Structure formats: structure tokens, C-alpha cells
């Protein structure tokens, strides 16, 4: 069977690997000139199903808790299993209790326990939640690694062109075009996310840290080489224009609240991505004749892409019924 995948973001690349593992011939087409140049490259890369359960359905935890193993098998050495630390300012410690009550898999840490995990945060927070079974990766390195892995498996890439311009006949088409499908896929909407890359040698983190705040919860994910990804806003909009002044100030203020040294950090990059989402904020695999669509990952792209790719492979190998699939 020969399959054409439209879209070379995290969804398209994970589907391609699953299909290649099953012996299918795979081509990938993307109108961008480079692979993974869209929202996937702006992701946080947190494989944090227990933290996400705080605001998401149980199915996100059920499907997402195997994601770290999938990524580690695909890209050995890229998954960092140091857990997630969730903190809050003294006036917001009630947010920690609320957060813990909406999920599970965490331990409470006092100031001494926080310092043991993250010495840079010594004396800054009295209480925290530690999710020891969570992990993270660098999305850009992971996407580059998947790209090379697929090339090694003879997957053919067609970048800078429309899928309709790819030569050959295909038995199935897998639409993984993400936000590009907004407006032509019923119920799909855009959720704008804004992020920063900061650089400072004055802070060292071993794991993603989430700072709870009533207005703008923030996460900071270490990227190595004194770089940190700071994100991310959640704005109901499909506007992909430059970051707003308000969002920039809020992200920088929140980073400063985590550690004052971020006030002197260099701003290396500001990015905006539009994440596709259905009304329930859960991804779907839908089948319409010879076209299978995979979309609606919301903010769970790297966490849920492996599970959804497995569903697509199951449909094409007839181990899953050929009907609409849902991550719910």
C-alpha cells in the first residue's frame, strides 16, 4: 500500500513512522519549504499527562502516559525523565491544592524538597507538587530526528509544494495539515499560543517548571546551553500575527516571578503558533473514503501524536474498525 501524508508537523511525522514500521510505502508533502516549520516547532515538548489531566479529560492521561516510551524508542536518548515541578507564589498556594485535587501522580514538596530538586529555586517557594513520572524533550531536536529516521526508512519528502502536485497514485491520503484545515473542517478552531526563548547562565533547571497563576499559568522548559522555552498563552483566535505587547509583558513578568535572573536574560526568539482544536479539545482520526484526517491536537501534540498515529496504523492494517476514531 502506498500512502501520501499531507503535513510534516508532529502529527504527520509520527503517523509516517508508524506506517513505515508496518511496511507501508509513505510519501510526505508539505507546502512549507522545510519540515516541521509550523506550530510543532514552537511546542513545549512536555510529556506530562498527569499535569494535563488537571484541565483535560481522563483520556488524555490514558493515551498520553505511554508517549515518553514511544519517543524514547523512536529517538533513544532524547527523552529526559526528570518529572515536572509545579510551584505557586505564597499568595497563590491555594492554586496548588486545587491543581492536586484535579489530577493524581504527584507528591508534595516543601521548601527543602524544592531546593533538592532545583537548587536555583532555593528560598523562592514554600510548597510545590512534583510529578516524578513525567518527562520532556526538545521538540525541534525530536522533529529533526524523526525526519532523519524517516529518510533512513526510504520515506520520500516533498517540501515546498502542494500534495496535489506529488507524482504517483496513492491508495490512501492522510491529512495532517493542522491549523491549515481550519475553515474547511467542521468544528475545528484555532487557539493562538505565544512563546519566548530566553538565555541566561544565572538559572539552571533540570525539568519543566510550571508556575500557577490565576490569570496566566506559565511553564518554563529547559533546552540546554542556558536556554529556556517560556510559554504559553492560550488565546481563542486563529490570528498567527506577531506576539502582542500584553502577552510579551505577561510572559516576561511570570518568568521574572519564577526567578529574578530572568529579568536580565536575553530574548532569543518570540514565536506564535495556531493550534487546531475541536470543541472538546481532543484530537480525532476521521475516515472519509480514501482520506483519513488526523487533527485537533490543541496543546497536546507531542503527548498524543503517538497514540493517534497508532490508531491510523490500526485502521490501515485493519486492526481498528474503519470508522471515526477519537482520543476520547
Short mmCIF file of C-alpha atoms in Angstrom, two decimals:
data_model
loop_
_atom_site.label_atom_id
_atom_site.label_comp_id
_atom_site.label_asym_id
_atom_site.label_seq_id
_atom_site.Cartn_x
_atom_site.Cartn_y
_atom_site.Cartn_z
CA UNK A 1 0.00 0.00 0.00
CA UNK A 2 1.25 3.47 -0.90
CA UNK A 3 0.20 6.37 1.33
CA UNK A 4 0.52 10.14 0.95
CA UNK A 5 0.68 12.18 4.15
CA UNK A 6 -0.22 15.86 3.89
CA UNK A 7 1.64 17.86 6.52
CA UNK A 8 5.11 17.41 8.01
CA UNK A 9 4.45 18.51 11.59
CA UNK A 10 4.49 16.26 14.62
CA UNK A 11 1.24 14.54 13.57
CA UNK A 12 2.41 13.79 10.02
CA UNK A 13 5.85 12.56 11.09
CA UNK A 14 4.58 10.26 13.82
CA UNK A 15 1.95 8.78 11.50
CA UNK A 16 4.63 8.27 8.86
CA UNK A 17 6.86 6.36 11.28
CA UNK A 18 4.04 4.09 12.43
CA UNK A 19 3.07 3.31 8.84
CA UNK A 20 6.68 2.73 7.79
CA UNK A 21 7.07 0.31 10.69
CA UNK A 22 4.15 -1.65 9.23
CA UNK A 23 5.85 -1.84 5.85
CA UNK A 24 3.74 0.73 4.01
CA UNK A 25 5.28 2.97 1.35
CA UNK A 26 5.00 6.55 2.55
CA UNK A 27 5.37 9.96 0.90
CA UNK A 28 5.03 13.23 2.87
CA UNK A 29 4.11 16.54 1.27
CA UNK A 30 4.18 19.96 2.90
CA UNK A 31 3.72 23.36 1.33
CA UNK A 32 6.38 24.83 3.64
CA UNK A 33 9.96 24.81 2.43
CA UNK A 34 11.22 22.94 5.49
CA UNK A 35 9.95 20.12 7.66
CA UNK A 36 8.17 20.99 10.92
CA UNK A 37 8.21 24.75 10.34
CA UNK A 38 4.74 25.29 11.82
CA UNK A 39 3.32 25.18 15.34
CA UNK A 40 5.06 21.87 16.14
CA UNK A 41 8.41 23.62 16.32
CA UNK A 42 7.02 26.06 18.90
CA UNK A 43 5.74 23.38 21.27
CA UNK A 44 6.81 22.96 24.86
CA UNK A 45 7.71 19.30 24.40
CA UNK A 46 6.34 18.31 27.80
CA UNK A 47 5.25 14.70 28.07
CA UNK A 48 3.15 15.50 31.10
CA UNK A 49 -0.14 13.56 31.09
CA UNK A 50 -0.75 13.88 34.84
CA UNK A 51 -0.31 17.66 34.77
CA UNK A 52 -2.52 17.93 31.69
CA UNK A 53 -5.21 15.88 33.45
CA UNK A 54 -5.77 18.89 35.72
CA UNK A 55 -7.66 20.63 32.89
CA UNK A 56 -8.26 17.80 30.39
CA UNK A 57 -10.36 14.65 30.18
CA UNK A 58 -9.12 11.37 31.62
CA UNK A 59 -8.46 10.03 28.12
CA UNK A 60 -5.55 12.48 27.77
CA UNK A 61 -3.87 10.74 30.69
CA UNK A 62 -4.81 7.27 29.46
CA UNK A 63 -3.34 7.78 25.99
CA UNK A 64 -0.58 10.17 26.95
CA UNK A 65 1.14 8.13 29.66
CA UNK A 66 2.81 5.90 27.06
CA UNK A 67 4.12 8.82 24.99
CA UNK A 68 7.51 9.03 26.72
CA UNK A 69 8.17 5.36 25.97
CA UNK A 70 7.20 5.83 22.31
CA UNK A 71 9.52 8.80 21.88
CA UNK A 72 12.35 7.06 23.68
CA UNK A 73 12.03 4.01 21.44
CA UNK A 74 11.96 6.18 18.32
CA UNK A 75 14.72 8.58 19.39
CA UNK A 76 16.88 6.98 22.10
CA UNK A 77 18.44 9.49 24.44
CA UNK A 78 16.19 12.44 23.61
CA UNK A 79 13.60 11.90 26.35
CA UNK A 80 14.54 13.38 29.74
CA UNK A 81 12.67 11.68 32.57
CA UNK A 82 13.14 14.17 35.40
CA UNK A 83 9.46 14.79 36.10
CA UNK A 84 7.62 18.10 36.36
CA UNK A 85 7.67 20.60 39.22
CA UNK A 86 4.59 22.78 39.83
CA UNK A 87 5.00 25.86 42.04
CA UNK A 88 2.97 28.89 43.08
CA UNK A 89 3.68 32.16 44.82
CA UNK A 90 2.81 32.30 48.51
CA UNK A 91 -0.44 34.17 47.88
CA UNK A 92 -1.45 31.55 45.31
CA UNK A 93 -0.72 28.34 47.25
CA UNK A 94 -4.42 27.56 47.11
CA UNK A 95 -3.91 27.04 43.39
CA UNK A 96 -1.59 24.12 44.21
CA UNK A 97 -4.28 22.45 46.30
CA UNK A 98 -6.81 22.95 43.54
CA UNK A 99 -4.36 21.58 40.94
CA UNK A 100 -3.57 18.49 43.03
CA UNK A 101 -7.28 17.83 43.57
CA UNK A 102 -7.92 17.64 39.83
CA UNK A 103 -5.25 15.07 39.00
CA UNK A 104 -3.01 12.46 40.63
CA UNK A 105 0.51 11.07 40.49
CA UNK A 106 2.16 13.90 42.45
CA UNK A 107 3.97 14.35 45.76
CA UNK A 108 4.00 17.48 47.88
CA UNK A 109 7.38 19.13 48.40
CA UNK A 110 8.32 21.74 50.98
CA UNK A 111 11.00 24.41 50.54
CA UNK A 112 13.77 21.94 51.35
CA UNK A 113 12.38 19.44 48.84
CA UNK A 114 12.11 22.11 46.16
CA UNK A 115 15.74 23.12 46.70
CA UNK A 116 16.83 19.47 46.45
CA UNK A 117 15.17 19.19 43.03
CA UNK A 118 16.01 22.65 41.69
CA UNK A 119 18.77 24.47 43.61
CA UNK A 120 18.18 27.63 41.55
CA UNK A 121 14.75 27.95 43.17
CA UNK A 122 16.07 27.75 46.74
CA UNK A 123 14.11 30.00 49.08
CA UNK A 124 11.67 31.13 46.44
CA UNK A 125 8.67 28.86 47.09
CA UNK A 126 7.29 27.20 50.22
CA UNK A 127 5.31 24.41 48.59
CA UNK A 128 5.27 22.56 45.27
CA UNK A 129 3.90 19.49 43.55
CA UNK A 130 6.33 17.01 41.99
CA UNK A 131 5.12 14.71 39.20
CA UNK A 132 8.01 12.25 39.15
CA UNK A 133 6.79 10.07 36.26
CA UNK A 134 6.61 12.84 33.66
CA UNK A 135 9.21 13.67 31.02
CA UNK A 136 10.14 16.21 28.38
CA UNK A 137 12.06 16.57 25.14
CA UNK A 138 13.25 19.30 22.81
CA UNK A 139 10.60 19.42 20.05
CA UNK A 140 12.94 20.79 17.40
CA UNK A 141 15.55 18.13 18.01
CA UNK A 142 12.84 15.48 18.08
CA UNK A 143 11.34 16.62 14.77
CA UNK A 144 14.78 16.72 13.17
CA UNK A 145 15.44 13.23 14.49
CA UNK A 146 12.15 11.91 13.12
CA UNK A 147 12.88 13.47 9.76
CA UNK A 148 16.21 11.69 9.53
CA UNK A 149 14.76 8.43 10.80
CA UNK A 150 12.10 8.53 8.10
CA UNK A 151 14.65 9.31 5.40
CA UNK A 152 16.59 6.25 6.57
CA UNK A 153 13.39 4.24 6.11
CA UNK A 154 13.03 5.47 2.50
CA UNK A 155 10.11 7.77 3.23
CA UNK A 156 10.02 10.40 0.47
CA UNK A 157 9.59 14.08 1.35
CA UNK A 158 8.12 16.70 -0.99
CA UNK A 159 8.51 20.14 0.61
CA UNK A 160 7.54 23.47 -0.82
CA UNK A 161 4.73 22.01 -2.89
CA UNK A 162 1.07 21.11 -2.71
CA UNK A 163 0.13 17.49 -2.14
CA UNK A 164 -1.78 17.52 -5.42
CA UNK A 165 1.49 18.13 -7.26
CA UNK A 166 3.16 14.95 -5.98
CA UNK A 167 3.55 12.41 -8.77
CA UNK A 168 2.15 8.94 -8.41
CA UNK A 169 -1.01 7.16 -7.37
CA UNK A 170 -1.78 6.63 -3.71
CA UNK A 171 -4.10 4.14 -2.06
CA UNK A 172 -4.75 6.41 0.92
CA UNK A 173 -4.23 10.05 1.81
CA UNK A 174 -3.63 11.07 5.43
CA UNK A 175 -4.47 14.71 6.10
CA UNK A 176 -2.29 16.04 8.95
CA UNK A 177 -2.40 19.69 7.95
CA UNK A 178 -3.31 21.02 11.40
CA UNK A 179 -4.37 24.66 11.52
CA UNK A 180 -4.40 24.85 7.72
CA UNK A 181 -7.62 22.82 7.88
CA UNK A 182 -9.46 25.46 9.92
CA UNK A 183 -12.39 26.69 7.86
CA UNK A 184 -12.70 23.51 5.81
CA UNK A 185 -13.10 21.03 8.70
CA UNK A 186 -16.33 21.30 10.67
CA UNK A 187 -15.86 22.28 14.30
CA UNK A 188 -12.13 22.94 14.05
CA UNK A 189 -10.99 26.24 15.56
CA UNK A 190 -7.69 27.97 16.22
CA UNK A 191 -6.08 28.50 19.62
CA UNK A 192 -3.24 31.00 19.49
CA UNK A 193 -0.14 30.24 21.55
CA UNK A 194 2.75 32.64 22.11
CA UNK A 195 6.16 31.72 23.47
CA UNK A 196 9.66 33.03 24.13
CA UNK A 197 13.16 31.62 24.11
CA UNK A 198 15.33 33.15 26.83
CA UNK A 199 19.02 32.71 27.52
CA UNK A 200 20.69 33.15 30.91
CA UNK A 201 23.51 31.41 32.75
CA UNK A 202 22.12 32.56 36.10
CA UNK A 203 19.38 29.90 36.24
CA UNK A 204 19.66 26.14 35.93
CA UNK A 205 16.63 23.84 35.69
CA UNK A 206 16.59 20.06 35.33
CA UNK A 207 12.94 19.72 34.40
CA UNK A 208 9.96 21.80 33.24
CA UNK A 209 8.62 24.07 35.95
CA UNK A 210 5.01 25.23 35.92
CA UNK A 211 4.11 28.43 37.76
CA UNK A 212 0.45 28.58 38.71
CA UNK A 213 -1.19 31.96 38.47
CA UNK A 214 -4.91 32.83 38.42
CA UNK A 215 -4.57 34.79 35.17
CA UNK A 216 -1.71 33.32 33.14
CA UNK A 217 -0.23 29.96 34.18
CA UNK A 218 3.30 29.66 32.83
CA UNK A 219 5.77 26.90 32.12
CA UNK A 220 9.49 27.11 31.61
CA UNK A 221 11.16 24.17 29.89
CA UNK A 222 14.96 23.84 29.85
CA UNK A 223 16.55 23.41 26.45
CA UNK A 224 20.23 23.13 27.43
CA UNK A 225 23.02 25.60 26.69
CA UNK A 226 21.48 28.12 29.13
CA UNK A 227 18.34 28.38 27.00
CA UNK A 228 14.75 28.16 28.23
CA UNK A 229 11.45 27.98 26.43
CA UNK A 230 8.78 30.10 28.15
CA UNK A 231 5.16 29.57 27.29
CA UNK A 232 2.47 29.77 26.56
CA UNK A 233 -0.63 31.84 26.12
CA UNK A 234 -3.96 30.22 25.25
CA UNK A 235 -5.97 32.69 23.19
CA UNK A 236 -9.13 31.75 21.31
CA UNK A 237 -8.04 33.07 17.94
CA UNK A 238 -6.61 31.83 14.64
CA UNK A 239 -4.57 35.01 14.23
CA UNK A 240 -0.95 33.98 13.54
CA UNK A 241 0.41 37.53 13.62
CA UNK A 242 3.28 38.72 15.83
CA UNK A 243 3.17 38.39 19.61
CA UNK A 244 1.18 41.09 21.37
CA UNK A 245 2.73 43.55 23.80
CA UNK A 246 0.41 42.34 26.57
CA UNK A 247 1.40 38.70 26.10
CA UNK A 248 5.08 39.58 25.95
CA UNK A 249 4.87 41.51 29.21
CA UNK A 250 2.87 38.78 30.94
CA UNK A 251 5.26 36.03 29.89
CA UNK A 252 8.30 38.04 30.95
CA UNK A 253 6.68 39.06 34.25
CA UNK A 254 5.79 35.46 35.02
CA UNK A 255 9.32 34.30 34.21
CA UNK A 256 10.67 37.04 36.46
CA UNK A 257 8.34 35.83 39.22
CA UNK A 258 9.83 32.36 38.94
CA UNK A 259 13.36 33.74 39.22
CA UNK A 260 14.53 37.39 39.08
CA UNK A 261 17.55 36.40 36.96
CA UNK A 262 15.17 36.02 34.02
CA UNK A 263 14.87 39.81 34.13
CA UNK A 264 18.40 40.01 32.73
CA UNK A 265 18.00 37.14 30.28
CA UNK A 266 18.48 37.63 26.56
CA UNK A 267 15.35 37.23 24.46
CA UNK A 268 16.50 34.94 21.66
CA UNK A 269 13.18 34.35 19.97
CA UNK A 270 9.49 35.19 20.11
CA UNK A 271 7.08 32.84 18.40
CA UNK A 272 3.38 32.49 17.65
CA UNK A 273 1.61 29.32 16.60
CA UNK A 274 -2.03 28.49 15.96
CA UNK A 275 -3.04 25.14 17.40
CA UNK A 276 -6.08 23.40 15.92
CA UNK A 277 -8.75 22.26 18.36
CA UNK A 278 -12.20 20.71 18.29
CA UNK A 279 -14.89 21.86 20.76
CA UNK A 280 -13.87 19.18 23.29
CA UNK A 281 -10.13 19.96 22.86
CA UNK A 282 -9.47 16.31 21.95
CA UNK A 283 -7.87 15.11 18.69
CA UNK A 284 -9.74 12.95 16.22
CA UNK A 285 -8.98 10.47 13.50
CA UNK A 286 -11.76 10.56 10.90
CA UNK A 287 -12.22 8.50 7.77
CA UNK A 288 -13.90 9.71 4.58
CA UNK A 289 -13.40 7.25 1.75
CA UNK A 290 -9.70 7.06 0.92
CA UNK A 291 -8.86 10.10 3.06
CA UNK A 292 -8.04 9.82 6.76
CA UNK A 293 -7.78 13.06 8.74
CA UNK A 294 -5.80 13.48 11.96
CA UNK A 295 -6.34 16.83 13.63
CA UNK A 296 -7.38 18.80 16.70
CA UNK A 297 -4.38 18.23 18.96
CA UNK A 298 -4.92 21.50 20.83
CA UNK A 299 -1.88 21.77 23.15
CA UNK A 300 -1.23 18.02 23.31
CA UNK A 301 0.67 17.44 20.06
CA UNK A 302 3.77 15.62 21.28
CA UNK A 303 1.84 13.97 24.09
CA UNK A 304 -0.95 12.43 21.99
CA UNK A 305 0.51 12.18 18.48
CA UNK A 306 1.96 8.67 19.10
CA UNK A 307 -1.41 7.29 20.20
CA UNK A 308 -3.27 8.85 17.28
CA UNK A 309 -0.61 7.59 14.85
CA UNK A 310 -1.19 4.13 16.26
CA UNK A 311 -4.88 4.47 15.52
CA UNK A 312 -4.17 5.39 11.90
CA UNK A 313 -1.86 2.40 11.53
CA UNK A 314 -4.53 0.21 13.06
CA UNK A 315 -7.13 1.39 10.57
CA UNK A 316 -4.88 0.79 7.57
CA UNK A 317 -3.81 -2.64 8.82
CA UNK A 318 -7.41 -3.47 9.75
CA UNK A 319 -6.75 -3.95 13.45
CA UNK A 320 -9.06 -0.99 14.21
CA UNK A 321 -12.51 -0.65 12.59
CA UNK A 322 -12.60 1.75 9.64
CA UNK A 323 -14.68 4.46 11.27
CA UNK A 324 -14.23 7.72 13.12
CA UNK A 325 -11.72 7.44 15.91
CA UNK A 326 -11.39 9.81 18.81
CA UNK A 327 -8.89 10.19 21.56
CA UNK A 328 -11.92 10.15 23.86
#
